[in-house]
Coordinates of C-alpha atoms in Angstrom, one line a residue:
X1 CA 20.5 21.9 -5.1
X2 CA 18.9 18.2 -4.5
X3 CA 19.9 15.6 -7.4
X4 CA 16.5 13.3 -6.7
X5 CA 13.2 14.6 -5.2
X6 CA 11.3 11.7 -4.8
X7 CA 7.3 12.0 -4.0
X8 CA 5.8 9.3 -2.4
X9 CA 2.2 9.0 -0.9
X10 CA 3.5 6.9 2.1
X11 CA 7.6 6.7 3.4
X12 CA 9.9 5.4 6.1
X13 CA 8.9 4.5 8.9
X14 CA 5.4 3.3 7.5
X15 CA 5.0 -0.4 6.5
X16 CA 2.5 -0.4 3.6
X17 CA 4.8 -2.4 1.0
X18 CA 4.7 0.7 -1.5
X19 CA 6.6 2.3 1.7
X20 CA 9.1 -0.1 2.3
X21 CA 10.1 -0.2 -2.0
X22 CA 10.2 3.7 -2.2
X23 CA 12.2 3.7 1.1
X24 CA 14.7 1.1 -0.2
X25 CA 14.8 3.3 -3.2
X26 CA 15.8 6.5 -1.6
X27 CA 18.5 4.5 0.7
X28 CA 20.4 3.4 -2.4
X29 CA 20.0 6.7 -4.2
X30 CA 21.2 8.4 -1.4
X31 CA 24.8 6.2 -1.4
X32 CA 24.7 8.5 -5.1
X33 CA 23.0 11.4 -4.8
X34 CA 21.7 14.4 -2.7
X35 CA 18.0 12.9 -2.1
X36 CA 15.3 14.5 -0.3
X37 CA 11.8 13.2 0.0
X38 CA 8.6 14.9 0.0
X39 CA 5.7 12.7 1.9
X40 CA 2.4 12.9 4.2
X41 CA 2.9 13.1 7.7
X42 CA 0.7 10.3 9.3
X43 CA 0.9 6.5 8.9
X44 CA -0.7 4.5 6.8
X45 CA -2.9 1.8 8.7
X46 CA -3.3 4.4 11.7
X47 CA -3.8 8.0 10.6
X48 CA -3.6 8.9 14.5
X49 CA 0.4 8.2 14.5
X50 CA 1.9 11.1 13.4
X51 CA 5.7 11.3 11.9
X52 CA 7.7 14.3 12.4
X53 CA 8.1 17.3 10.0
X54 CA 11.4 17.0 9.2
X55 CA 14.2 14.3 9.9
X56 CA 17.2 12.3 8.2
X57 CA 17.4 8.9 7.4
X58 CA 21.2 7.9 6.8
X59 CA 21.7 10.1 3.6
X60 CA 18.2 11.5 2.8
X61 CA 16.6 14.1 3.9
X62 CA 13.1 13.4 4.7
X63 CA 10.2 16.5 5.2
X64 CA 6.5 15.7 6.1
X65 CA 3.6 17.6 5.1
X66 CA 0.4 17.9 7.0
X67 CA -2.5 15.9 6.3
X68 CA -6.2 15.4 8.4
X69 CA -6.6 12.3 10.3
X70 CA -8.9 10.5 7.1
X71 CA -10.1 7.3 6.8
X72 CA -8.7 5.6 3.9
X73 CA -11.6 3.1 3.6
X74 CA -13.7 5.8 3.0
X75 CA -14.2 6.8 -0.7
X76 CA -15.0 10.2 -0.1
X77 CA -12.3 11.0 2.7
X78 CA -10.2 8.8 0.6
X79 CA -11.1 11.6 -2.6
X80 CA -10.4 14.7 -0.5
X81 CA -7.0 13.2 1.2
X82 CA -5.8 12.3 -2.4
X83 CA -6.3 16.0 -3.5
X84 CA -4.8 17.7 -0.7
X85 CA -1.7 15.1 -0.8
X86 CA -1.2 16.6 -4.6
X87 CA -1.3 20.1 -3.8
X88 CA 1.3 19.3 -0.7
X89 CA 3.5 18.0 -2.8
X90 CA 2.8 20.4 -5.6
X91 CA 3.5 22.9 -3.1
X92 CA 6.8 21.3 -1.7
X93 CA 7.9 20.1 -4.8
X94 CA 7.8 24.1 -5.9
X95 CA 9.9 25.3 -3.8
X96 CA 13.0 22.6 -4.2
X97 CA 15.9 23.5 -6.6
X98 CA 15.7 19.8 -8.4
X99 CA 17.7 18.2 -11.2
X100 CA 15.4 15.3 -11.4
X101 CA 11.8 15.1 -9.9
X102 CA 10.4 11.5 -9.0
X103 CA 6.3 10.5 -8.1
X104 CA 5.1 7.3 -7.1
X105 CA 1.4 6.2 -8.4
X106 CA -1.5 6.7 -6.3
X107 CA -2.6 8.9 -5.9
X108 CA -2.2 9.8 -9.3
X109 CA -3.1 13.4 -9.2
X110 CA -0.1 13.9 -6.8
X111 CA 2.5 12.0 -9.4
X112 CA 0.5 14.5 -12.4
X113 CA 1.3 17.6 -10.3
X114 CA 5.1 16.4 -9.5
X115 CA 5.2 15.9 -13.3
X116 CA 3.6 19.3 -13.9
X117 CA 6.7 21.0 -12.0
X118 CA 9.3 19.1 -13.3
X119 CA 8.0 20.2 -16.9
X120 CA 7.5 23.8 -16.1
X121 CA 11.0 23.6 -14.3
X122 CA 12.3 22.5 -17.6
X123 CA 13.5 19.0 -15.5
X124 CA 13.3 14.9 -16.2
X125 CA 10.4 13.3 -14.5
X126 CA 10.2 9.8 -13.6
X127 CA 7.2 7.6 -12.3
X128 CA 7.1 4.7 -11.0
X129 CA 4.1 3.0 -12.1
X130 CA 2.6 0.3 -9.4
X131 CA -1.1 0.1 -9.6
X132 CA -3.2 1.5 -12.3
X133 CA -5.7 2.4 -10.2
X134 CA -8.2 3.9 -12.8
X135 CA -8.3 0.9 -14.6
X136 CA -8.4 -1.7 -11.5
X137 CA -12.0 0.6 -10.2
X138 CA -12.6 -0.1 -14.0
X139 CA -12.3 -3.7 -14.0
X140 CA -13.2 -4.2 -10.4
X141 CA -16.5 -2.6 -11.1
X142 CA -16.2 0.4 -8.9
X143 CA -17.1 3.1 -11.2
X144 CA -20.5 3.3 -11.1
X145 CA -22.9 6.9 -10.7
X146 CA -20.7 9.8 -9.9
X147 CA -17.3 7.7 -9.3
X148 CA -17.4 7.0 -13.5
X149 CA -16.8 10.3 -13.4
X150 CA -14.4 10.5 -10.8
X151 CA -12.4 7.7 -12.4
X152 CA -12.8 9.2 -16.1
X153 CA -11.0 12.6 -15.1
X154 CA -8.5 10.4 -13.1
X155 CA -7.6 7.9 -16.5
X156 CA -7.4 11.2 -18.2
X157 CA -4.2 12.9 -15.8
X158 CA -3.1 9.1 -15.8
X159 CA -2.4 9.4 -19.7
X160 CA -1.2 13.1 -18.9
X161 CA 1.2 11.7 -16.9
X162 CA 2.6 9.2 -19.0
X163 CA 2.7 11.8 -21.6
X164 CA 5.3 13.6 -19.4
X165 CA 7.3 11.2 -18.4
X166 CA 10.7 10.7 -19.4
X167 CA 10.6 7.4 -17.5
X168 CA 8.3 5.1 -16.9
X169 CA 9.1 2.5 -14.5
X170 CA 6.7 -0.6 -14.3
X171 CA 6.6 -3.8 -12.2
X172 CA 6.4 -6.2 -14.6
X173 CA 6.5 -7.1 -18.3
X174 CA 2.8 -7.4 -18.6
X175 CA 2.5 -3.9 -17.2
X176 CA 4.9 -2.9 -19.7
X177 CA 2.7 -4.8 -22.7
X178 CA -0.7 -3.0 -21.2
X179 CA 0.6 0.2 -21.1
X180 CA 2.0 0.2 -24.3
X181 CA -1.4 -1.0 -25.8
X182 CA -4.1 1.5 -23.7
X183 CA -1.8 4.0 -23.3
X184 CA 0.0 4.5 -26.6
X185 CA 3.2 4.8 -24.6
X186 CA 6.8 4.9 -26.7
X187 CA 8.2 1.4 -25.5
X188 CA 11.4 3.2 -25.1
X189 CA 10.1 5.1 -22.6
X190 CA 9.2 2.1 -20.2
X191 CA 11.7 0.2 -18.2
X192 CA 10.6 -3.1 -16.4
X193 CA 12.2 -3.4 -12.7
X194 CA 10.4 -6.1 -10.6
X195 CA 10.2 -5.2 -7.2
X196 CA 12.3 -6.8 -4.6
X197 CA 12.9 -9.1 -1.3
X198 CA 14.8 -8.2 2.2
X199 CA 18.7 -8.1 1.8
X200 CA 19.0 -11.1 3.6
X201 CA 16.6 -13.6 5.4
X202 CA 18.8 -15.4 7.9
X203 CA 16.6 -18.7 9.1
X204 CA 16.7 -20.0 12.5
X205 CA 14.9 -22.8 12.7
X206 CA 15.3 -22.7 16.5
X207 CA 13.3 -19.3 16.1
X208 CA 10.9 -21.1 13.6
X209 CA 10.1 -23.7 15.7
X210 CA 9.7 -21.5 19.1
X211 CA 7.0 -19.2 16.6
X212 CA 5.0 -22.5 15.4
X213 CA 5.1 -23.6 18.7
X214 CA 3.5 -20.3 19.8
X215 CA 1.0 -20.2 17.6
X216 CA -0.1 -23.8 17.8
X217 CA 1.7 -24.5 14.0
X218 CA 3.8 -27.3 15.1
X219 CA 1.2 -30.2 13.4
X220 CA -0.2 -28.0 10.6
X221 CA 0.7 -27.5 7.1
X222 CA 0.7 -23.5 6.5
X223 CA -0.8 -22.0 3.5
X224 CA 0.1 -17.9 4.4
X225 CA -1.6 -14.8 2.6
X226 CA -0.1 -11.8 3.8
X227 CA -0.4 -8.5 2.6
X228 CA -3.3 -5.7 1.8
X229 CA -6.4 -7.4 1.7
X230 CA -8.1 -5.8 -1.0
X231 CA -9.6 -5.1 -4.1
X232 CA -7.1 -6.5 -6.5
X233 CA -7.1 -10.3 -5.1
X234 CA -9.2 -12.7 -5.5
X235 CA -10.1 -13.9 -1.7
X236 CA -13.3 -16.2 -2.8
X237 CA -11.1 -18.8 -4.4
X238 CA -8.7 -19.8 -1.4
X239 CA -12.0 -19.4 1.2
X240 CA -14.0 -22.0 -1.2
X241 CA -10.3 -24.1 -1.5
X242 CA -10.2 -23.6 2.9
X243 CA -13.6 -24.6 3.2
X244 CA -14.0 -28.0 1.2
X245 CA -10.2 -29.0 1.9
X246 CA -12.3 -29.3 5.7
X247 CA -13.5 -32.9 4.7
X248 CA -9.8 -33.7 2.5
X249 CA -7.0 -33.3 5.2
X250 CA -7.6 -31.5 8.5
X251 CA -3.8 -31.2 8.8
X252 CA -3.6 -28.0 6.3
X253 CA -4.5 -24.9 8.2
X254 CA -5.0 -20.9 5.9
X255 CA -3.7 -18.0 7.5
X256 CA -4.4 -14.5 6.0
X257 CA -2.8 -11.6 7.7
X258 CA -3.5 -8.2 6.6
X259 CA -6.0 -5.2 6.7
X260 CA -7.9 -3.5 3.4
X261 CA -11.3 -3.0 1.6
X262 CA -12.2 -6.8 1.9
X263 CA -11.2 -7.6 5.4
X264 CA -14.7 -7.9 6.3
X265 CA -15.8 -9.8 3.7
X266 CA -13.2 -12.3 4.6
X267 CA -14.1 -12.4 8.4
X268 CA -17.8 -12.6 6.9
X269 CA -17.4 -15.8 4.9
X270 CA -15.2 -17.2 7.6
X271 CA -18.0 -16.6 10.0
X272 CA -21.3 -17.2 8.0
X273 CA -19.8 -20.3 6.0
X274 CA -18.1 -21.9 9.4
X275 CA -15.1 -22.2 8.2
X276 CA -12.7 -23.6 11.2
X277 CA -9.1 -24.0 9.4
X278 CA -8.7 -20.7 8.6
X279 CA -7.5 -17.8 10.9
X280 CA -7.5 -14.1 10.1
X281 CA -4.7 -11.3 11.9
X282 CA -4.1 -8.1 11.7
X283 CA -0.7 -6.7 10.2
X284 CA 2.4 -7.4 12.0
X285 CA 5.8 -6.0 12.7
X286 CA 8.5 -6.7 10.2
X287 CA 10.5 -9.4 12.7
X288 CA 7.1 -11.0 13.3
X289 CA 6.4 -10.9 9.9
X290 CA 9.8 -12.6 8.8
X291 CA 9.2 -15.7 11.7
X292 CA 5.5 -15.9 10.3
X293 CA 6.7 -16.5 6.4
X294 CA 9.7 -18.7 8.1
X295 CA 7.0 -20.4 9.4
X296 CA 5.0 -21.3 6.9
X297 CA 5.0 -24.2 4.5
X298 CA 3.6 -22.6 1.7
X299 CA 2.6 -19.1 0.4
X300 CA 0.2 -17.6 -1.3
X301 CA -0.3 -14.6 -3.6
X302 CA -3.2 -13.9 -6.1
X303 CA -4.1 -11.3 -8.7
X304 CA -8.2 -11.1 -9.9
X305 CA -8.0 -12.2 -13.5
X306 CA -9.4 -9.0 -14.9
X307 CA -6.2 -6.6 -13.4
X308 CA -3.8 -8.5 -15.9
X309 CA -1.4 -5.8 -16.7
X310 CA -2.4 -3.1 -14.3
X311 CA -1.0 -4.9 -10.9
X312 CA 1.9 -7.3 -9.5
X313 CA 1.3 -8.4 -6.3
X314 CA 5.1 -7.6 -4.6
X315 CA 4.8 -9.7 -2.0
X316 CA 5.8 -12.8 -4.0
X317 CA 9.6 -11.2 -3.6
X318 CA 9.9 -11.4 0.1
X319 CA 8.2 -14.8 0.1
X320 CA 10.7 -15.9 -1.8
X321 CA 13.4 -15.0 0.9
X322 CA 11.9 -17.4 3.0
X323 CA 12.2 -20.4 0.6
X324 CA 9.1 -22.2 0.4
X325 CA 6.8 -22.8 -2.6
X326 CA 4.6 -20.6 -3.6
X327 CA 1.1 -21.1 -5.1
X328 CA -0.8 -18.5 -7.2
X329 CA -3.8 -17.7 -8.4
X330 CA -3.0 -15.4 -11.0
X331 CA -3.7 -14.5 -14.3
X332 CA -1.9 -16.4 -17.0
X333 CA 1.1 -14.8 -18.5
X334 CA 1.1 -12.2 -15.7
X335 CA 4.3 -11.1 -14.8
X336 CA 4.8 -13.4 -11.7
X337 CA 3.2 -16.6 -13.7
X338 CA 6.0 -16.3 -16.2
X339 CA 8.7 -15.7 -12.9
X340 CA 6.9 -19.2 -11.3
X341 CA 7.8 -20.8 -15.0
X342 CA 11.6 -19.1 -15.7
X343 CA 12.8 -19.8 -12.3
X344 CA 10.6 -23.1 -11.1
X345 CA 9.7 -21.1 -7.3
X346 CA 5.7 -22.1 -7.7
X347 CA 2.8 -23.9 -8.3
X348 CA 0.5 -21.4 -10.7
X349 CA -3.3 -21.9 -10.8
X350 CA -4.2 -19.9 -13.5
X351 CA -7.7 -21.0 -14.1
X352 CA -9.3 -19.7 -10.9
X353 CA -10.5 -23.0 -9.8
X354 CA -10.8 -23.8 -5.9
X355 CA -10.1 -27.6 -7.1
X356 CA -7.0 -26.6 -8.8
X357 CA -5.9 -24.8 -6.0
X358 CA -6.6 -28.1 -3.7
X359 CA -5.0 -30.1 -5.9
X360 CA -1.9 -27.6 -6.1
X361 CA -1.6 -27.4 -2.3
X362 CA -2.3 -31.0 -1.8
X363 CA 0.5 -32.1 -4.1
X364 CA 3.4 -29.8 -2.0
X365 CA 2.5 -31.3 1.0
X366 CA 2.4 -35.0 0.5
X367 CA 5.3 -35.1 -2.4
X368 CA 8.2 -34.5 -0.4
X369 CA 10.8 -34.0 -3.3
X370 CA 8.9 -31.9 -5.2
X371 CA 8.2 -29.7 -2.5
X372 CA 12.0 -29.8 -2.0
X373 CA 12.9 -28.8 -5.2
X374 CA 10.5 -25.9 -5.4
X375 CA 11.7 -24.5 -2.3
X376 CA 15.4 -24.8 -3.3
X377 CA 14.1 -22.9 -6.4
X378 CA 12.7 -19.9 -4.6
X379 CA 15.5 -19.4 -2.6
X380 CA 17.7 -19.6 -5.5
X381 CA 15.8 -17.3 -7.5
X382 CA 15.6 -15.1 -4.3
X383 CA 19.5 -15.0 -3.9
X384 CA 20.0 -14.4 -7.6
X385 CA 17.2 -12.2 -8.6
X386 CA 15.4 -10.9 -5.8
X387 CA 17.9 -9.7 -3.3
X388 CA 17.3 -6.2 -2.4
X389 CA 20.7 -5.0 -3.3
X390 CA 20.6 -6.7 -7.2
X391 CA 17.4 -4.9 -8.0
X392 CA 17.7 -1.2 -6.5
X393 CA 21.5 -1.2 -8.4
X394 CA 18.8 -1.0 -11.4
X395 CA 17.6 2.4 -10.2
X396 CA 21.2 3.8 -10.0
X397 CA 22.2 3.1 -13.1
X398 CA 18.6 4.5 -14.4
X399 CA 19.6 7.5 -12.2
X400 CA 23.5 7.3 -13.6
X401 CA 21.8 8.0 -16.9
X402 CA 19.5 11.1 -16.5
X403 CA 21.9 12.7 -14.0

């Protein structure tokens, strides 16, 4: 019998961020418990890389269903991959002898059928909650003709789901408050466990220096996005802050990294508004990824003001590991505004304003002690908070409970 079935959408070796947390996940659990995991078998980013059925990763056993090579920028293939991902793991889920069953959101009708066999097994079900995706097409405004629909039946197995939870983990504390209030959820039902950074970020600044030197960094002040360049940021304010800070202090150079729905609306306005101090790259490998946030000066993260509640953007966790400010457009009292004001680790701009934005940037590089400060912060609230090992204990002691 398997203690933990745990169904993600994407898994080890993939390097979407909702891979690496529910990877983490299973690597503690496993220290615990007899896990097994239950996830499609091509990547992510590149649906022509294909992972094998079946394989072990330290203590968990890992098996693969088969999925068509889809493109996920597609809304229709996206539709059709979504539904053939829940009956896999409807299917898979089935057949396991399981004491407790565990979904990750999105697509949410392959966390409702996970639920639906945990019920009808008679076993706990927990979800872990990330995005609330029928309420970010609902704010976002992408649920017009027949996606209303689409997106109405989807909200309605989203409140199914929550109806069946034992569990409900969320991201954040303003997840926690929305779901409560649109959901009618019990608030004993909902736990709040932030997500989390590396173990350990180790800096060489020897390793630093050779990447800025690389890359042409050496004389530039770096303002880093990196992450899925999507839907649920808000891309026009740093672009208008990149273009006019042009004519304030050529010295200060944007760097987004990434791939997502707004990619090419980001190389548009790049191209069509000339904008020359800002660069856009495609994802990188995890090392690369550690010397690029190493490298920067500052970092970036943003949330559209409408998705308060319904997203966290995760990546503010393993920024922290590298130590450096971070600056935010985010919506106020959202759960990483009231991190940035607890632990002192950022510069929030919460009313949307390019200016602000400037002005926020502006004032970490030319006051040298209070960028100082702030950086000490985040890498105390990093080594504190936000260490990989501190956070996932949370899930074994959730698991500890129901097992």
């Amino acid at each position: 019998m398997v203690d933990i079935l745990i169904s993600p959408h994407v898994f080890y070796p993939d390097i979407p961020g909702t891979a690496k947390v529910t990877t983490d996940i299973a690597r503690i659990l496993g220290e615990y418990y007899k896990v097994k995991v239950i996830s499609q078998n091509r990547a992510y980013n590149d649906p022509k890389i294909i992972y094998n059925k079946y394989e072990i990763m330290g203590q968990v056993a890992i098996e693969r269903y088969n999925v068509p090579n889809f493109n996920k920028n597609s809304n229709l293939q996206r539709l059709i991959l979504s539904g053939l991902v829940a009956q896999r793991s409807k299917e898979y889920a089935l057949k396991e002898d399981t004491k407790v069953y565990m979904a990750v959101s999105n697509p949410q009708n392959m966390a409702y059928q996970v639920a639906k066999v945990a019920k009808q097994k008679g076993r706990p079900f927990v979800y872990l909650l990330h995005d609330l995706y029928p309420d970010v097409m609902e704010k976002t405004g992408h649920d017009k003709g027949v996606w209303r629909y689409i997106n109405a039946y989807i909200k309605h197995i989203t409140k199914k789901i929550f109806d069946m939870s034992d569990i409900i983990i969320v991201i954040g504390r303003d997840a926690r408050e929305y779901v409560i209030s649109n959901y009618n959820v019990e608030p004993e039902r909902i736990r709040v466990i932030t997500n989390w950074g590396p173990e350990e970020n180790n800096i060489d600044k020897e390793r630093v220096i050779e990447y800025k030197q690389r890359k042409g960094w050496m004389d530039k002040f770096i303002v880093l996005y990196s992450g899925n360049i999507g839907q649920t940021a808000d891309f026009e304010v740093i672009l208008k802050a990149a273009k006019e800070m042009e004519n304030i202090d050529k010295d200060i150079l944007f760097v987004i990294v990434g791939n997502g729905r707004k990619k090419s609306f980001v190389m548009d306005t790049i191209t069509n508004y000339n904008i020359k101090n800002t660069i856009l790259l495609d994802f990188v490998p995890d090392d690369e990824y550690i010397n690029m946030i190493n490298s920067a000066d500052c970092l970036f993260v943003s949330l559209r003001k409408e998705l308060y509640g319904i997203s966290v953007p995760s990546k503010t966790y393993y920024y922290l590991s590298a130590g450096k400010p971070i600056v935010g457009v985010l919506p106020p009292n959202s759960e990483v505004v009231l991190e940035m004001m607890e632990d002192g680790f950022g510069v929030p701009c919460t009313d949307y304003s390019h200016e602000t934005l400037i002005e926020a940037i502006l004032s970490l590089k030319n006051d040298s002690e209070r960028y100082n400060l702030i950086s000490q912060n985040a890498r105390k609230a990093f080594e504190n908070k936000y260490r990989k090992s501190i956070v996932v204990k949370q899930y074994v002691e959730l698991f500890k409970e129901l097992l």
